[in-house]
PDB file of C-alpha atoms in Angstrom:
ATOM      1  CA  UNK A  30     -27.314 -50.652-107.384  1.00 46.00           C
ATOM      2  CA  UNK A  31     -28.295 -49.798-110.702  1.00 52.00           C
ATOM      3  CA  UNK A  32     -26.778 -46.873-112.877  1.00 66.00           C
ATOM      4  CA  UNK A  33     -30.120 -46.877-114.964  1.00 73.00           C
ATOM      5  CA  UNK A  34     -32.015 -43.404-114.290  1.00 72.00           C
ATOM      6  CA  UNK A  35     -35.623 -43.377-114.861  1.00 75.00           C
ATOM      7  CA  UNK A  36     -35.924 -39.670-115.107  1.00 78.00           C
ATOM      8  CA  UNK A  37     -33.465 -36.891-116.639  1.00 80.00           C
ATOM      9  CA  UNK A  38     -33.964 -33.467-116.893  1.00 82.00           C
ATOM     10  CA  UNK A  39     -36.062 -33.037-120.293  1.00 85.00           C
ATOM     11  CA  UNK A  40     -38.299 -35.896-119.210  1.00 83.00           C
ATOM     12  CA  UNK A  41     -39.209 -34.135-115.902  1.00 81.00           C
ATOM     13  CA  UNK A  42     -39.143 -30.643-117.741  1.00 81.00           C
ATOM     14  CA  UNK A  43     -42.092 -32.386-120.577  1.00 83.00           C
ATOM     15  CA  UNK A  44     -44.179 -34.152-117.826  1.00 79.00           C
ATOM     16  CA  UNK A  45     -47.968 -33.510-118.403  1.00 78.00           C
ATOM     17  CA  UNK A  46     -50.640 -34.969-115.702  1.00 75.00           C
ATOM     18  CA  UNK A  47     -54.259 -35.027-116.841  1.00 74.00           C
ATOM     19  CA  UNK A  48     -56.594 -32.827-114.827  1.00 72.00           C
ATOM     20  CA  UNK A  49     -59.701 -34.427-112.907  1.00 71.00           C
ATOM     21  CA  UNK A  50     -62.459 -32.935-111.222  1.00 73.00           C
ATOM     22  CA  UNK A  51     -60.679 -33.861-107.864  1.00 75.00           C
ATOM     23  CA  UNK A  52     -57.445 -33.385-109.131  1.00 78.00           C
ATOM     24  CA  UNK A  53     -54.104 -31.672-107.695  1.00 79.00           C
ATOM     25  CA  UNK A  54     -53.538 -27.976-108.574  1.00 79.00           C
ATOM     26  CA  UNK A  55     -51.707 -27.548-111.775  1.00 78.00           C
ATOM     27  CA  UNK A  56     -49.468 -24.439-110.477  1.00 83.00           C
ATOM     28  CA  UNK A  57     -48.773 -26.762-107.399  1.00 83.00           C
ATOM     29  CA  UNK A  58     -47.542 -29.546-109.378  1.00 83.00           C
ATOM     30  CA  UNK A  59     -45.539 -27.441-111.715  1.00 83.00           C
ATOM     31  CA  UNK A  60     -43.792 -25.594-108.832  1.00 86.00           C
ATOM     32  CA  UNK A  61     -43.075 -29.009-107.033  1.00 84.00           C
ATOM     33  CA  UNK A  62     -41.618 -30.517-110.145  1.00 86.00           C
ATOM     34  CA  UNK A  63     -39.401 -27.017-110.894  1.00 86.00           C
ATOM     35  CA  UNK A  64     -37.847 -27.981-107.399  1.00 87.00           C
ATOM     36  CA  UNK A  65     -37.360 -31.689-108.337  1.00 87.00           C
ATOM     37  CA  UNK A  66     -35.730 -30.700-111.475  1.00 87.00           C
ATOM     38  CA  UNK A  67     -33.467 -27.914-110.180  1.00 88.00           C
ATOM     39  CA  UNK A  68     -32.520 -30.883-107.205  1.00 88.00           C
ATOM     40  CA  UNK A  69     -31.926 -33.430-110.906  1.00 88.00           C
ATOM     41  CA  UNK A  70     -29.428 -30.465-111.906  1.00 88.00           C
ATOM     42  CA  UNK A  71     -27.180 -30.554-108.836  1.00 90.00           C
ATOM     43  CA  UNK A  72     -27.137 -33.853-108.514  1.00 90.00           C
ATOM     44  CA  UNK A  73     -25.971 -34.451-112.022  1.00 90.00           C
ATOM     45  CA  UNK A  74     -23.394 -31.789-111.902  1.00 92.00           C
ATOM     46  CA  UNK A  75     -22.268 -33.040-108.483  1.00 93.00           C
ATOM     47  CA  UNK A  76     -22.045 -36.693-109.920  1.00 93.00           C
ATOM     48  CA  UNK A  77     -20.040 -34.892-113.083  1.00 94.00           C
ATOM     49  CA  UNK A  78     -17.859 -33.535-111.296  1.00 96.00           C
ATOM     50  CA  UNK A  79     -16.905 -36.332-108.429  1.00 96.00           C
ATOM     51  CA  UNK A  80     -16.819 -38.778-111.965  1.00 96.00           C
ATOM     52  CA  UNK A  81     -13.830 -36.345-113.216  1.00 96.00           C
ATOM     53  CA  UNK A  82     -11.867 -36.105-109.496  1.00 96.00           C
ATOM     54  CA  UNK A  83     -12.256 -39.890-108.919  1.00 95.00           C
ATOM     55  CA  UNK A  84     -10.675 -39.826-112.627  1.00 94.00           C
ATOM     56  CA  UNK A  85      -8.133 -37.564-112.147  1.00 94.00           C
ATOM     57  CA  UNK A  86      -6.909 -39.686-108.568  1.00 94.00           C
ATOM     58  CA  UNK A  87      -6.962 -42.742-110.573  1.00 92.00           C
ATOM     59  CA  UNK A  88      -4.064 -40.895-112.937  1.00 92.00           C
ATOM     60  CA  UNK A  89      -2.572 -39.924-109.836  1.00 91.00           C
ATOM     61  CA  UNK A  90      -2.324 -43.247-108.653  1.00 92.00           C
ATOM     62  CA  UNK A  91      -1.141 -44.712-111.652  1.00 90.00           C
ATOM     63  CA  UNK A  92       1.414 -42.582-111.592  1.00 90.00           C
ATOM     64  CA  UNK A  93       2.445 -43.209-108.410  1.00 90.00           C
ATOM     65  CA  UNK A  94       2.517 -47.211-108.751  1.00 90.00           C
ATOM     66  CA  UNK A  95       4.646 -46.662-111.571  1.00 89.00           C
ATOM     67  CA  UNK A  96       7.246 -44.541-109.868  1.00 88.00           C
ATOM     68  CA  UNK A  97       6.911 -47.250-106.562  1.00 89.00           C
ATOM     69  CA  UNK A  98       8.132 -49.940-109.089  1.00 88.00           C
ATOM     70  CA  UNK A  99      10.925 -47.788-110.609  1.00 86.00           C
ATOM     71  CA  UNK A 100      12.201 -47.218-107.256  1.00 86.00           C
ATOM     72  CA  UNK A 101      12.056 -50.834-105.903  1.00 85.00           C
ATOM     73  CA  UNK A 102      14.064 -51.532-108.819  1.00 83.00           C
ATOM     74  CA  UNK A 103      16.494 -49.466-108.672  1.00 81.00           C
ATOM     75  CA  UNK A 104      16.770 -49.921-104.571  1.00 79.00           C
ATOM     76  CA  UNK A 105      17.240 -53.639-106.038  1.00 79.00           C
ATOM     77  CA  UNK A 106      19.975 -52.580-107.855  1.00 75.00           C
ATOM     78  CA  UNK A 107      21.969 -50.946-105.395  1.00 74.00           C
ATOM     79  CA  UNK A 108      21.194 -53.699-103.291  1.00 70.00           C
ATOM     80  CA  UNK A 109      22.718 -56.112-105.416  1.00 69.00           C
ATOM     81  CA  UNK A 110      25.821 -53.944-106.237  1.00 64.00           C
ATOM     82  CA  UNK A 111      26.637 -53.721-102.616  1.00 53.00           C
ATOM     83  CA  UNK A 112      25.139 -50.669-101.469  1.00 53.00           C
ATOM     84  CA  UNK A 113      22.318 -50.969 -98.911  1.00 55.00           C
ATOM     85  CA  UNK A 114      19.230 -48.892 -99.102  1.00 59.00           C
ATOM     86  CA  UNK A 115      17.443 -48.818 -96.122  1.00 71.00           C
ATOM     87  CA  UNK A 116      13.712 -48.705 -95.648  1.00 73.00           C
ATOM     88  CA  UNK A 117      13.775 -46.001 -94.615  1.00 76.00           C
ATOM     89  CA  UNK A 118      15.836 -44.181 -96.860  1.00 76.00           C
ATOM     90  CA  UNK A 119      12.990 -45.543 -99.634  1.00 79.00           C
ATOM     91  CA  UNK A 120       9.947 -43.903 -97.536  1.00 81.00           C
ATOM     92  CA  UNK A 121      11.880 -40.637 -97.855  1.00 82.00           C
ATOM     93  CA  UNK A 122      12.256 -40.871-101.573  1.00 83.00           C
ATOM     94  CA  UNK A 123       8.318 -42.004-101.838  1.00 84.00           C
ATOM     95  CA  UNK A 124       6.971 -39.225 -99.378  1.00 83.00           C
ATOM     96  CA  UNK A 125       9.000 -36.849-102.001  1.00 83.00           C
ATOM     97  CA  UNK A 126       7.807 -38.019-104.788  1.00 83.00           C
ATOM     98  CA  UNK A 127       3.984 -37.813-103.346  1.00 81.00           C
ATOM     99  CA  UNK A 128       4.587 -34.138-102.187  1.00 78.00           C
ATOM    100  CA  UNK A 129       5.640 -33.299-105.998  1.00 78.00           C
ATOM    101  CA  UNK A 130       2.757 -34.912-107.419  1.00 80.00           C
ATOM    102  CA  UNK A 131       0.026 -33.842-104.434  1.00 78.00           C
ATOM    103  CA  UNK A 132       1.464 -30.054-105.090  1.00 72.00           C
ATOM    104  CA  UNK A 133       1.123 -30.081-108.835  1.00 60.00           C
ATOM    105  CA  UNK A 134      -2.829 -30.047-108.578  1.00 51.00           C
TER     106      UNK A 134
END
């Protein structure tokens, strides 16, 4: 799929067809295109904006990875030093951590 667009806004705003004897109706062409172009706003805002979420979750999940490896460290740690972490007691400490971070937004 290619990101290329062939059209933006200004280039649909500036389009002139040439009139024939047999030609379409001007004011029918203009109002068509007005609805193309308002259509060519939306979808650029909506692609805007889903650009900046899928942004923002890739933070997120960034963060997240990094506090995942802090934590199977130290749960190697204790490990090592005698104490036993269970699984289960690591799941807790993750599903915390994700509530903090899912809340903040």
């Amino acid at each position: 799929m290619a990101n290329k667009l062939n059209l933006d806004i200004q280039t649909i705003l500036d389009k002139q067809f040439n009139v024939d004897f047999k030609g379409y109706s001007a004011t029918e062409v203009d109002s068509f295109l007005d609805l193309v172009l308002e259509d060519y706003e939306v979808f650029q805002d909506l692609a805007r904006t889903l650009h900046e979420r899928a942004t923002e979750l890739e933070q997120v999940n960034a963060t997240l990875r990094a506090q995942i490896i802090e934590l199977e460290g130290k749960a190697r740690v204790l490990d090592e030093g005698g104490q036993s972490v269970s699984q289960l007691d690591i799941l807790k400490r993750l599903s915390r951590l994700e509530q903090v971070v899912y809340n903040k937004e």
